[in-house]
PDB file of C-alpha atoms in Angstrom:
ATOM      1  CA  MET A   1     -79.593 152.326 148.696  1.00  0.00           C
ATOM      2  CA  ASN A   2     -82.583 154.390 147.808  1.00  0.00           C
ATOM      3  CA  ASP A   3     -82.705 157.180 145.243  1.00  0.00           C
ATOM      4  CA  ALA A   4     -82.688 159.870 147.932  1.00  0.00           C
ATOM      5  CA  VAL A   5     -79.155 158.746 148.822  1.00  0.00           C
ATOM      6  CA  ASP A   6     -77.706 157.308 145.596  1.00  0.00           C
ATOM      7  CA  HIS A   7     -79.284 159.534 143.012  1.00  0.00           C
ATOM      8  CA  PRO A   8     -81.250 162.372 144.579  1.00  0.00           C
ATOM      9  CA  ALA A   9     -83.664 164.221 142.197  1.00  0.00           C
ATOM     10  CA  HIS A  10     -82.206 167.570 143.215  1.00  0.00           C
ATOM     11  CA  TYR A  11     -78.869 166.487 141.714  1.00  0.00           C
ATOM     12  CA  GLY A  12     -80.400 165.223 138.490  1.00  0.00           C
ATOM     13  CA  GLY A  13     -81.330 161.645 139.232  1.00  0.00           C
ATOM     14  CA  GLU A  14     -79.875 158.368 138.023  1.00  0.00           C
ATOM     15  CA  ASP A  15     -81.331 158.562 134.493  1.00  0.00           C
ATOM     16  CA  ASN A  16     -79.930 162.041 133.896  1.00  0.00           C
ATOM     17  CA  SER A  17     -76.570 161.969 132.097  1.00  0.00           C
ATOM     18  CA  TYR A  18     -75.850 165.370 133.713  1.00  0.00           C
ATOM     19  CA  GLU A  19     -76.425 164.277 137.284  1.00  0.00           C
ATOM     20  CA  ALA A  20     -74.004 166.371 139.397  1.00  0.00           C
ATOM     21  CA  ILE A  21     -71.780 163.450 140.559  1.00  0.00           C
ATOM     22  CA  LYS A  22     -71.473 162.127 136.972  1.00  0.00           C
ATOM     23  CA  VAL A  23     -70.317 165.555 135.713  1.00  0.00           C
ATOM     24  CA  VAL A  24     -67.875 165.994 138.648  1.00  0.00           C
ATOM     25  CA  GLU A  25     -66.349 162.527 137.994  1.00  0.00           C
ATOM     26  CA  ALA A  26     -66.312 162.879 134.187  1.00  0.00           C
ATOM     27  CA  TRP A  27     -64.546 166.199 134.374  1.00  0.00           C
ATOM     28  CA  ASP A  28     -62.263 165.001 137.171  1.00  0.00           C
ATOM     29  CA  LEU A  29     -63.057 168.058 139.269  1.00  0.00           C
ATOM     30  CA  ASP A  30     -61.492 168.716 142.682  1.00  0.00           C
ATOM     31  CA  PHE A  31     -63.474 169.249 145.903  1.00  0.00           C
ATOM     32  CA  TYR A  32     -63.995 172.965 145.369  1.00  0.00           C
ATOM     33  CA  LEU A  33     -65.150 172.867 141.748  1.00  0.00           C
ATOM     34  CA  GLY A  34     -67.144 169.746 142.395  1.00  0.00           C
ATOM     35  CA  ASN A  35     -69.095 171.634 145.041  1.00  0.00           C
ATOM     36  CA  VAL A  36     -69.604 174.574 142.637  1.00  0.00           C
ATOM     37  CA  ILE A  37     -71.161 172.171 140.113  1.00  0.00           C
ATOM     38  CA  LYS A  38     -73.218 170.538 142.896  1.00  0.00           C
ATOM     39  CA  TYR A  39     -74.691 173.769 144.178  1.00  0.00           C
ATOM     40  CA  VAL A  40     -75.307 175.337 140.775  1.00  0.00           C
ATOM     41  CA  SER A  41     -76.962 172.236 139.447  1.00  0.00           C
ATOM     42  CA  ARG A  42     -79.347 171.972 142.354  1.00  0.00           C
ATOM     43  CA  ALA A  43     -79.995 175.706 142.833  1.00  0.00           C
ATOM     44  CA  GLY A  44     -83.650 176.157 143.761  1.00  0.00           C
ATOM     45  CA  LYS A  45     -84.507 172.454 143.641  1.00  0.00           C
ATOM     46  CA  LYS A  46     -83.931 171.776 147.327  1.00  0.00           C
ATOM     47  CA  GLY A  47     -84.743 175.018 149.060  1.00  0.00           C
ATOM     48  CA  ASP A  48     -83.436 178.528 148.680  1.00  0.00           C
ATOM     49  CA  GLU A  49     -81.991 179.125 145.209  1.00  0.00           C
ATOM     50  CA  LEU A  50     -80.067 182.214 146.300  1.00  0.00           C
ATOM     51  CA  GLU A  51     -78.516 180.301 149.202  1.00  0.00           C
ATOM     52  CA  ASP A  52     -77.335 177.538 146.847  1.00  0.00           C
ATOM     53  CA  LEU A  53     -75.776 180.115 144.494  1.00  0.00           C
ATOM     54  CA  LYS A  54     -74.018 181.823 147.398  1.00  0.00           C
ATOM     55  CA  LYS A  55     -72.600 178.447 148.457  1.00  0.00           C
ATOM     56  CA  ALA A  56     -71.409 177.858 144.912  1.00  0.00           C
ATOM     57  CA  ARG A  57     -69.749 181.295 144.935  1.00  0.00           C
ATOM     58  CA  TRP A  58     -68.106 180.550 148.288  1.00  0.00           C
ATOM     59  CA  TYR A  59     -66.486 177.409 146.927  1.00  0.00           C
ATOM     60  CA  LEU A  60     -65.422 179.188 143.760  1.00  0.00           C
ATOM     61  CA  ASP A  61     -63.927 182.124 145.696  1.00  0.00           C
ATOM     62  CA  ARG A  62     -62.070 179.632 147.897  1.00  0.00           C
ATOM     63  CA  LYS A  63     -60.668 177.839 144.837  1.00  0.00           C
ATOM     64  CA  ILE A  64     -59.556 181.160 143.330  1.00  0.00           C
ATOM     65  CA  ALA A  65     -57.889 182.299 146.607  1.00  0.00           C
ATOM     66  CA  ARG A  66     -55.983 178.997 146.862  1.00  0.00           C
ATOM     67  CA  MET A  67     -54.808 179.270 143.248  1.00  0.00           C
ATOM     68  CA  GLU A  68     -53.712 182.890 143.772  1.00  0.00           C
ATOM     69  CA  ALA A  69     -51.844 181.928 146.940  1.00  0.00           C
ATOM     70  CA  ALA A  70     -50.120 179.118 145.134  1.00  0.00           C
ATOM     71  CA  THR A  71     -49.117 181.436 142.324  1.00  0.00           C
ATOM     72  CA  LYS A  72     -47.667 183.984 144.729  1.00  0.00           C
ATOM     73  CA  GLU A  73     -45.810 181.208 146.498  1.00  0.00           C
ATOM     74  CA  GLN A  74     -44.257 180.050 143.216  1.00  0.00           C
ATOM     75  CA  GLU A  75     -43.144 183.573 142.391  1.00  0.00           C
ATOM     76  CA  THR A  76     -41.044 183.822 145.547  1.00  0.00           C
TER      77      THR A  76
END
């Protein structure tokens, strides 16, 4: 595979110990938080920074909503 697929520069690149996928795996993050890390880490490096930050917020809001729903479900 080439670097554009395996280790894209906008996610940190292979030589970067903080490449998004490495952080997600090291911290054992779920889908939602993994995407938050992905979009925050690449914000502005592959297009519109504001759009990337809004995407990160969308995933974070989704994670929070799911946690709140689970908490309410446990309380009943």
